[in-house]
PDB file of C-alpha atoms in Angstrom:
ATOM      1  CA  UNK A   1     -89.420 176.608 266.981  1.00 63.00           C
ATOM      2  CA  UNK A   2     -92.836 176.654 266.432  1.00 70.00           C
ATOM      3  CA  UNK A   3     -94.138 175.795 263.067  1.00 89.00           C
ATOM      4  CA  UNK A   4     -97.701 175.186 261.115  1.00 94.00           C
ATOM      5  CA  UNK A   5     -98.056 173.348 257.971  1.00 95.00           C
ATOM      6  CA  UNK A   6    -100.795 174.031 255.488  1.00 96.00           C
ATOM      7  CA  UNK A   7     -99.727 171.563 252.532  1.00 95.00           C
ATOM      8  CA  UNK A   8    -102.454 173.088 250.031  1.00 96.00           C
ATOM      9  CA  UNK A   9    -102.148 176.463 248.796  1.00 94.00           C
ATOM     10  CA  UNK A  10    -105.564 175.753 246.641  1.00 96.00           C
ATOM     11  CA  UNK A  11    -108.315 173.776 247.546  1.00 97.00           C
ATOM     12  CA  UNK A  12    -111.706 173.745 244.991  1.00 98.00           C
ATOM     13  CA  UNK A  13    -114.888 172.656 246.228  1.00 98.00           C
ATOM     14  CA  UNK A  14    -118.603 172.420 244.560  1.00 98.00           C
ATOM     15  CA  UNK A  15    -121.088 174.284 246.036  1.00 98.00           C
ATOM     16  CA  UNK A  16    -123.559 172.094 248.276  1.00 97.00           C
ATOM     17  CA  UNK A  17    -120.242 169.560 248.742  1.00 98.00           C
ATOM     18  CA  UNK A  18    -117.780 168.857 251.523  1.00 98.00           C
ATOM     19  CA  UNK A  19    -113.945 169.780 251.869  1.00 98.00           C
ATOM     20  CA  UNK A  20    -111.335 169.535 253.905  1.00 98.00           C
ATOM     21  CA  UNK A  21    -108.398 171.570 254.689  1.00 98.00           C
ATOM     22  CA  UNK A  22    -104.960 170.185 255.956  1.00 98.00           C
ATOM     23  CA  UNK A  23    -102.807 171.252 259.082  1.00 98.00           C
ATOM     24  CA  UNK A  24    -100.147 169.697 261.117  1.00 97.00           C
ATOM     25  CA  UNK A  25     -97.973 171.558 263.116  1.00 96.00           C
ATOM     26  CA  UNK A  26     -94.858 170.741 265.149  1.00 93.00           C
ATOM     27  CA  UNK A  27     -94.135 171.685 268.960  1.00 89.00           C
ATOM     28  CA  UNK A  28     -92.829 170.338 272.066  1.00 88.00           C
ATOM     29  CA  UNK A  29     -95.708 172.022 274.302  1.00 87.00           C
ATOM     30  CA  UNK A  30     -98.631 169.776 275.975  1.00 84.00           C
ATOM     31  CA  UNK A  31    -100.809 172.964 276.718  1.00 86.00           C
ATOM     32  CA  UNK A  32    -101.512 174.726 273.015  1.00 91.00           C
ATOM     33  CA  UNK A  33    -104.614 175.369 271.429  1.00 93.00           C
ATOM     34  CA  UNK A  34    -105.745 175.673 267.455  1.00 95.00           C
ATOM     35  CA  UNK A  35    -107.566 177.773 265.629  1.00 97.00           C
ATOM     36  CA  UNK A  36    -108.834 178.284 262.371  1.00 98.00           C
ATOM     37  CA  UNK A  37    -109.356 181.953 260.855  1.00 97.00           C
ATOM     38  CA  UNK A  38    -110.793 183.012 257.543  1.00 97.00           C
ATOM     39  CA  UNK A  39    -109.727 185.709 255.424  1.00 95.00           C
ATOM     40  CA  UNK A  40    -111.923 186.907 252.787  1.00 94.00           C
ATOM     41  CA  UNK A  41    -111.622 189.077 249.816  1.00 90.00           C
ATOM     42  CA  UNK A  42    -112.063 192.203 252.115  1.00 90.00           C
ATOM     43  CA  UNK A  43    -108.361 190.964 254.402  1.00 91.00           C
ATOM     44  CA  UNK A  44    -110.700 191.021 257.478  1.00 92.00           C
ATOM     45  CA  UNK A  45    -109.059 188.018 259.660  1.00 94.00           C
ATOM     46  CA  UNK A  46    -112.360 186.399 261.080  1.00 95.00           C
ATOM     47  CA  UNK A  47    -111.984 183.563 263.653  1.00 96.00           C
ATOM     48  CA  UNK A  48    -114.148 180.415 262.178  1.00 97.00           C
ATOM     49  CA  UNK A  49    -113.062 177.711 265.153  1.00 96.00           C
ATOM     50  CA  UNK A  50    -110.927 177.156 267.758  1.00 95.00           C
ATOM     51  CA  UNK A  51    -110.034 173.716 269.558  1.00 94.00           C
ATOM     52  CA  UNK A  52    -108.502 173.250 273.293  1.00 92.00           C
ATOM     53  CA  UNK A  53    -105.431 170.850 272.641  1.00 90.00           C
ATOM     54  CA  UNK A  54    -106.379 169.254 276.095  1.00 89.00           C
ATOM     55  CA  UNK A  55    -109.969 168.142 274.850  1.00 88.00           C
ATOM     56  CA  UNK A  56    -110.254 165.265 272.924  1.00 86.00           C
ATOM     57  CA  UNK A  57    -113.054 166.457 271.506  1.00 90.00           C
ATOM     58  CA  UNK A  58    -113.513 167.760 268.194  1.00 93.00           C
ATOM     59  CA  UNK A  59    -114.514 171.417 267.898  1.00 93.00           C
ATOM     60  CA  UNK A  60    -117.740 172.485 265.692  1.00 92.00           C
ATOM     61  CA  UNK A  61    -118.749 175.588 264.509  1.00 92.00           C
ATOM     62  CA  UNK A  62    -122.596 175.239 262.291  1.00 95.00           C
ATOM     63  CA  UNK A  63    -120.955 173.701 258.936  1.00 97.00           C
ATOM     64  CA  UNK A  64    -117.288 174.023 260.183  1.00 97.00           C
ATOM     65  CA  UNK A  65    -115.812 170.965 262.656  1.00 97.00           C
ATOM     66  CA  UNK A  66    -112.236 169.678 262.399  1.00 97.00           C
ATOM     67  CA  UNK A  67    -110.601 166.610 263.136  1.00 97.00           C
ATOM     68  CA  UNK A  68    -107.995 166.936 266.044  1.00 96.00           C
ATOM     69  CA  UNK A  69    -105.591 164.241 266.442  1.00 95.00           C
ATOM     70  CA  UNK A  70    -102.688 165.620 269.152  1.00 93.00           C
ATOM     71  CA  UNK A  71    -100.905 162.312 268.523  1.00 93.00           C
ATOM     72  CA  UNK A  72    -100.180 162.990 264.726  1.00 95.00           C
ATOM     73  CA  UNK A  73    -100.395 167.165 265.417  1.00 95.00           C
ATOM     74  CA  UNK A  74    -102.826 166.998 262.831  1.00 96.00           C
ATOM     75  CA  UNK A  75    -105.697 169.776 262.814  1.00 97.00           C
ATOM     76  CA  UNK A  76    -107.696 169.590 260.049  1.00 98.00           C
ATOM     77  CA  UNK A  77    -110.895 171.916 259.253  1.00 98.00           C
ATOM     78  CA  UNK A  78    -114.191 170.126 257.319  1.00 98.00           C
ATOM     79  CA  UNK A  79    -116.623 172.719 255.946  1.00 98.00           C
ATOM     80  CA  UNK A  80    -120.004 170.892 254.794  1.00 98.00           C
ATOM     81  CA  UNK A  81    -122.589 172.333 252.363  1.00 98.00           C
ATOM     82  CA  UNK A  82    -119.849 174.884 251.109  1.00 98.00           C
ATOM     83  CA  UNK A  83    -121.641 178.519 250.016  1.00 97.00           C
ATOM     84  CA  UNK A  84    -120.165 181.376 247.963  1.00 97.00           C
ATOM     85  CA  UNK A  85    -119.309 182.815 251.157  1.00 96.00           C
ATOM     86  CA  UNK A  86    -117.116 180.376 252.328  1.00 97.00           C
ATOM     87  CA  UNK A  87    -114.360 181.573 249.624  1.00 97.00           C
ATOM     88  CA  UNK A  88    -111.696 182.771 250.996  1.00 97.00           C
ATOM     89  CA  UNK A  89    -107.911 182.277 252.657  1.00 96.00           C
ATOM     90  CA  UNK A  90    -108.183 179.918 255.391  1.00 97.00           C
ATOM     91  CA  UNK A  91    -105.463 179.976 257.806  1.00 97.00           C
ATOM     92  CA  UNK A  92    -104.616 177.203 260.548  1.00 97.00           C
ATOM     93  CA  UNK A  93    -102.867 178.839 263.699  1.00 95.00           C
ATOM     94  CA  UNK A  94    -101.775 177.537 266.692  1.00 93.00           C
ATOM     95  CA  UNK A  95    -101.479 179.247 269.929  1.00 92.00           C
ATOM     96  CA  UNK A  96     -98.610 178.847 273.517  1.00 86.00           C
ATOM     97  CA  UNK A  97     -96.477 181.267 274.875  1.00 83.00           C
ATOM     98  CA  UNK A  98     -98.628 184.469 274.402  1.00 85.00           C
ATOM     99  CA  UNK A  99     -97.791 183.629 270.772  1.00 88.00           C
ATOM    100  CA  UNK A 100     -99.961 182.871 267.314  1.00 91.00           C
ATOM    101  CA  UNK A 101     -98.514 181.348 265.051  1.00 91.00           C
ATOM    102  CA  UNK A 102     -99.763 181.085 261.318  1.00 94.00           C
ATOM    103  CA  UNK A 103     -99.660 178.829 258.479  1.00 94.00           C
ATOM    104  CA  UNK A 104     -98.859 179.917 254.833  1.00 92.00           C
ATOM    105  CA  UNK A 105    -102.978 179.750 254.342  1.00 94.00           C
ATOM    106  CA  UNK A 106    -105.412 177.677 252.033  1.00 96.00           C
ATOM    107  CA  UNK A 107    -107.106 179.694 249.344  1.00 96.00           C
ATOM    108  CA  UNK A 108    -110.521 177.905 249.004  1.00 97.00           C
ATOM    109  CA  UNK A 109    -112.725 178.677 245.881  1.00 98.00           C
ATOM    110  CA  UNK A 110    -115.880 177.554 245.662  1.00 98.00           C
ATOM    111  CA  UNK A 111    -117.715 176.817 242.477  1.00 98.00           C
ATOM    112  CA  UNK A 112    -121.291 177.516 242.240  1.00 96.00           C
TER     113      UNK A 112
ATOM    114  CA  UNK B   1    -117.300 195.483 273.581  1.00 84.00           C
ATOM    115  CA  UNK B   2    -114.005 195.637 272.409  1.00 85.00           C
ATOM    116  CA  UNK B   3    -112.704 197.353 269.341  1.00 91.00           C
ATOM    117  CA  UNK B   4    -109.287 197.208 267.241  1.00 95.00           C
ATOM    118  CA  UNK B   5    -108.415 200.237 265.520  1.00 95.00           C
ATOM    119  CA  UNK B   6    -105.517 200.482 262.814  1.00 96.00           C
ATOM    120  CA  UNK B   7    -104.257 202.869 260.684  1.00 93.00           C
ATOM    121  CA  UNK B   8    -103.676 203.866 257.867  1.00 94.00           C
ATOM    122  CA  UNK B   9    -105.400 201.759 255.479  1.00 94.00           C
ATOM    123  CA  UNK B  10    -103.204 202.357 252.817  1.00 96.00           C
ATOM    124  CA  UNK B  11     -99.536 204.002 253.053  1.00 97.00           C
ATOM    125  CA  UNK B  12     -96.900 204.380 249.845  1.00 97.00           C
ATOM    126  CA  UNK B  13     -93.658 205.781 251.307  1.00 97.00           C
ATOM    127  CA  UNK B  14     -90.250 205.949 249.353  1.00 98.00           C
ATOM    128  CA  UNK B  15     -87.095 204.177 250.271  1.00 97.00           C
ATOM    129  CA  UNK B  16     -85.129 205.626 253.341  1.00 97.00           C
ATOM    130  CA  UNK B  17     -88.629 207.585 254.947  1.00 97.00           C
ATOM    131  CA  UNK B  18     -89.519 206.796 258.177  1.00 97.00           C
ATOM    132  CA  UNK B  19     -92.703 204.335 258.835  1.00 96.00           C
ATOM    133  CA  UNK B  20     -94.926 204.828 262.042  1.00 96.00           C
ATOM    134  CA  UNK B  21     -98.366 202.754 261.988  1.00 97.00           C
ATOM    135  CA  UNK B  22    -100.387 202.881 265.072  1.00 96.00           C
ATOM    136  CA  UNK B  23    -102.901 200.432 266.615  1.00 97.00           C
ATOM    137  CA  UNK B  24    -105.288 201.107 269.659  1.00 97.00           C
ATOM    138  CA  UNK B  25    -107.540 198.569 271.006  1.00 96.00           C
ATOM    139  CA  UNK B  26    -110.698 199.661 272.965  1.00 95.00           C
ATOM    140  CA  UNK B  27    -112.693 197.934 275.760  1.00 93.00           C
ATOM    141  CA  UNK B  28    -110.354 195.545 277.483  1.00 92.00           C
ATOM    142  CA  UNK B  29    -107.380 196.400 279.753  1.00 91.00           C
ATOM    143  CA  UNK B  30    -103.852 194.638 279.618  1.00 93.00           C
ATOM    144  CA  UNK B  31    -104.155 192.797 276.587  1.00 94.00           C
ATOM    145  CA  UNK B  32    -101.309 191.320 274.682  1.00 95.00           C
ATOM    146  CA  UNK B  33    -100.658 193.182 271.327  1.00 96.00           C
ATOM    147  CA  UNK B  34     -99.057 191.725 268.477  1.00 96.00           C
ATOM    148  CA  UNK B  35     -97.819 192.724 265.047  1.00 96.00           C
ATOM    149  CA  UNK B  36     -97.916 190.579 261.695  1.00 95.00           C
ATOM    150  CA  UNK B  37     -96.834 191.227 258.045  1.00 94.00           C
ATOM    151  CA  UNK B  38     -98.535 189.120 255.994  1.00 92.00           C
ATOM    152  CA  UNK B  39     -96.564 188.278 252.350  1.00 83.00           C
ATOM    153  CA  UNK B  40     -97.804 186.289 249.415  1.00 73.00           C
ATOM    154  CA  UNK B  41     -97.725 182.654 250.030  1.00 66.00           C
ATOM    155  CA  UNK B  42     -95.926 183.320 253.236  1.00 72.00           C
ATOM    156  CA  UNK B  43     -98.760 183.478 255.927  1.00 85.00           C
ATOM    157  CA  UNK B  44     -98.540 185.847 258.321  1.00 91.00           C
ATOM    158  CA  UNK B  45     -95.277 186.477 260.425  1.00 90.00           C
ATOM    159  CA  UNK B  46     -95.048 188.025 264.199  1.00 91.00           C
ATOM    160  CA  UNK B  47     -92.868 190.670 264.128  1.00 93.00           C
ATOM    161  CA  UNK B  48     -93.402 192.010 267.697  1.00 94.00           C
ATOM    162  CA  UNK B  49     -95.652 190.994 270.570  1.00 93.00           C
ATOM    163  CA  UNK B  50     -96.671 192.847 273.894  1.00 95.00           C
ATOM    164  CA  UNK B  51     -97.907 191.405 277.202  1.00 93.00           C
ATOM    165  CA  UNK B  52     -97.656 194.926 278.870  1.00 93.00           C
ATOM    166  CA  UNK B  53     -96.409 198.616 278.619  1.00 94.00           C
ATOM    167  CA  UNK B  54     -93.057 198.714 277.663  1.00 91.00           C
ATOM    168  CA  UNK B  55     -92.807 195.207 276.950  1.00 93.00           C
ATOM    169  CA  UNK B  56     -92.228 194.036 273.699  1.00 93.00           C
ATOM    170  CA  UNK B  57     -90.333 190.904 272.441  1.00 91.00           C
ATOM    171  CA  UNK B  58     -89.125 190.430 268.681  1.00 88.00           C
ATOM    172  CA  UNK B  59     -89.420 186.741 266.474  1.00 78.00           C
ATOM    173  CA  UNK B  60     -87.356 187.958 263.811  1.00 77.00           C
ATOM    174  CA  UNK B  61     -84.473 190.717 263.328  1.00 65.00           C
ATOM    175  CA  UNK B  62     -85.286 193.536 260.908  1.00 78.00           C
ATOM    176  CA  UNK B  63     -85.642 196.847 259.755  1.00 88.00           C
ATOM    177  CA  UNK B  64     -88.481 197.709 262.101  1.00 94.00           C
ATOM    178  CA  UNK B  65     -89.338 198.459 265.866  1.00 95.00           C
ATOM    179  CA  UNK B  66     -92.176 198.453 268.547  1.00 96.00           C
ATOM    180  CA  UNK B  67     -93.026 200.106 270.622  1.00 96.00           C
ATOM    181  CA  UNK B  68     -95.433 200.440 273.797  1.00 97.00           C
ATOM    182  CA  UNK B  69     -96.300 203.821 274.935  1.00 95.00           C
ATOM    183  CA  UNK B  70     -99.540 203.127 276.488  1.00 96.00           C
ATOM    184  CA  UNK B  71    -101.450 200.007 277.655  1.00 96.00           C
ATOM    185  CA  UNK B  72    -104.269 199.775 274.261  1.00 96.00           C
ATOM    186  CA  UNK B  73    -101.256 201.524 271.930  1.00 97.00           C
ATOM    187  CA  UNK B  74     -99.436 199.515 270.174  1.00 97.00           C
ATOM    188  CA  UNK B  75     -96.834 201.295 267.170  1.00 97.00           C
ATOM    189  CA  UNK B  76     -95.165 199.451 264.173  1.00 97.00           C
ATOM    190  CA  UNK B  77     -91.672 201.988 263.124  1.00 96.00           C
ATOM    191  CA  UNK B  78     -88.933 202.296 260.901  1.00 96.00           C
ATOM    192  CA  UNK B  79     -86.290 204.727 260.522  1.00 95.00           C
ATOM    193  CA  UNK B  80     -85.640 204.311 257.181  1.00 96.00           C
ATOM    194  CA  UNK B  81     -87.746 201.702 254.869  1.00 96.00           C
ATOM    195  CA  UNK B  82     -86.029 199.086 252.701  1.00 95.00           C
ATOM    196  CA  UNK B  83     -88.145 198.069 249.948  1.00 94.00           C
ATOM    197  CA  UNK B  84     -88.316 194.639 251.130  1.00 91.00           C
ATOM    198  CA  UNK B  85     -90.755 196.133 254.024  1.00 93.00           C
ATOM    199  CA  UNK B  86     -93.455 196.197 251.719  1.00 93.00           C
ATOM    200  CA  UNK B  87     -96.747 194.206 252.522  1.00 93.00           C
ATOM    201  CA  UNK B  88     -99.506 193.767 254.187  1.00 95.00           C
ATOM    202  CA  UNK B  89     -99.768 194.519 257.996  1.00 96.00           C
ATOM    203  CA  UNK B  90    -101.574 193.415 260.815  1.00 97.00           C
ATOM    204  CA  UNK B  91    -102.489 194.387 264.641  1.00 97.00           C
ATOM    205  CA  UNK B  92    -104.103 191.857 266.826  1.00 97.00           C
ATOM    206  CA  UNK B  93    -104.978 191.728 270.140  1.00 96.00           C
ATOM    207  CA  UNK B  94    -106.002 188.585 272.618  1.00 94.00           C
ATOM    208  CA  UNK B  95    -106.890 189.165 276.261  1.00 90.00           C
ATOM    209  CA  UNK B  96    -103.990 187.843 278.500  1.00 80.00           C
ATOM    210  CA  UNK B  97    -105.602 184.459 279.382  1.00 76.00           C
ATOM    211  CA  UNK B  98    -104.211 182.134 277.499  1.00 70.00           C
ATOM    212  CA  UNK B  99    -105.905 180.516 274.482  1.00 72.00           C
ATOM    213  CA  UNK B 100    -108.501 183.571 273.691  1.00 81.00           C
ATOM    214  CA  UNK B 101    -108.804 183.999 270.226  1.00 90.00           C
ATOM    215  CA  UNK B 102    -106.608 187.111 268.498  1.00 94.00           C
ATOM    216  CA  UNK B 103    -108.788 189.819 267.425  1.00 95.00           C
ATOM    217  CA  UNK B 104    -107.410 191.791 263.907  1.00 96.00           C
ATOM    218  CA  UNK B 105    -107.251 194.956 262.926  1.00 95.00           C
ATOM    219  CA  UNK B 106    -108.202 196.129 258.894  1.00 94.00           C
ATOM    220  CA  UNK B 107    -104.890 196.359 258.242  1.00 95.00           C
ATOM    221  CA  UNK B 108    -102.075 198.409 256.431  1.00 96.00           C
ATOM    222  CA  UNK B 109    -101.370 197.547 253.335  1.00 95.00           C
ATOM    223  CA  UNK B 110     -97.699 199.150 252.906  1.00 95.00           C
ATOM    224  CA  UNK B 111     -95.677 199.785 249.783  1.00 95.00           C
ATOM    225  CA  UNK B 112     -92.025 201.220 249.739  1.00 95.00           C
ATOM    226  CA  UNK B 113     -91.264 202.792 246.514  1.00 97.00           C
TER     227      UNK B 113
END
């Protein structure tokens, strides 16, 4: 079975500052790919980045990039110079089959 | 461009009703349709997905159904609701390509009294 790991159901961050959000996930498959999607107050699921699991290279979105390493099935999401906006659930999914699957989700505050 | 419509918004239905929530998706042909409840702390779960009409394959048994009558209609039922059915759910849709991005509808937000 597929599964996705989000190991922090809370995450703080400072406005202005950096923070990262944790995801590993666990599958057999060699052709998957990642994304990350943002839910905000308003329950609208809004795609922030997604990541090819065949590229080595790390995906980046404006302030959003993660750190993809297929060896550990580690996906990890850094958002720099965090804004009000940015609050919200964060949810790490990963994608084979014709099938998403979700982590539990991140709830990010940020602190003006 | 393509659109995701789901509805209702909001539903409260009592114990042993029936549940039918609809989903239509505009602008794209063939795409694969999925359902998700979403529970506190629990993520979101697929319930059903769709690749075409008539084709829909389960993750987890339960109370509910799916159904594909048309190629952008995509329905969520229940004969009679349990009042663990309660929650929050989703439609999404992704083209059939592999590794497109799921598009969301507002979703339902369902509670069985």
């Amino acid at each position: 079975a597929q599964t996705v790991t989000q190991s922090q159901p809370e995450m703080s961050v400072q406005e202005a500052e950096t923070v990262t959000l944790s995801c590993t996930y666990d599958t057999s498959e060699s052709d998957y790919y990642l994304f990350w999607y943002k839910q905000p107050p308003s329950r609208q699921m809004i795609l922030v980045i997604r990541q090819e699991a065949y590229k080595q290279q790390n995906a980046t979105e404006n302030r959003f990039s993660v750190n993809f390493q297929k060896a550990a099935k580690s996906f990890s999401l850094k958002i720099s110079d965090s804004q009000l906006g940015d609050a919200a659930m964060y949810f790490c999914a990963y994608y084979t089959g014709n099938q998403f699957y979700f982590g539990t989700g991140t709830s990010l505050t940020v602190i003006p | 461009s393509q659109t995701i419509h789901q509805w209702p918004a909001t539903l409260v239905q009592p114990v042993g009703s029936p549940l039918s929530l609809e989903c239509t998706v505009e602008g794209t042909s063939n795409p694969n349709l999925y359902w998700y409840r979403q529970a506190a702390g629990r993520g979101l779960q697929l319930l059903f997905y769709s690749v075409g009409i008539g084709q829909i394959s389960s993750e987890v048994p339960q109370n509910l159904s799916a159904s594909r009558p048309q190629d952008r209609q995509f329905i969520l039922s229940s004969k009679k609701l349990l009042l663990s059915d309660s929650g929050f759910y989703l439609c999404a849709w992704s083209v059939s390509i592999g590794g497109a991005e799921a598009f969301f509808g507002q979703g339902t937000r369902l509670t069985v009294v």
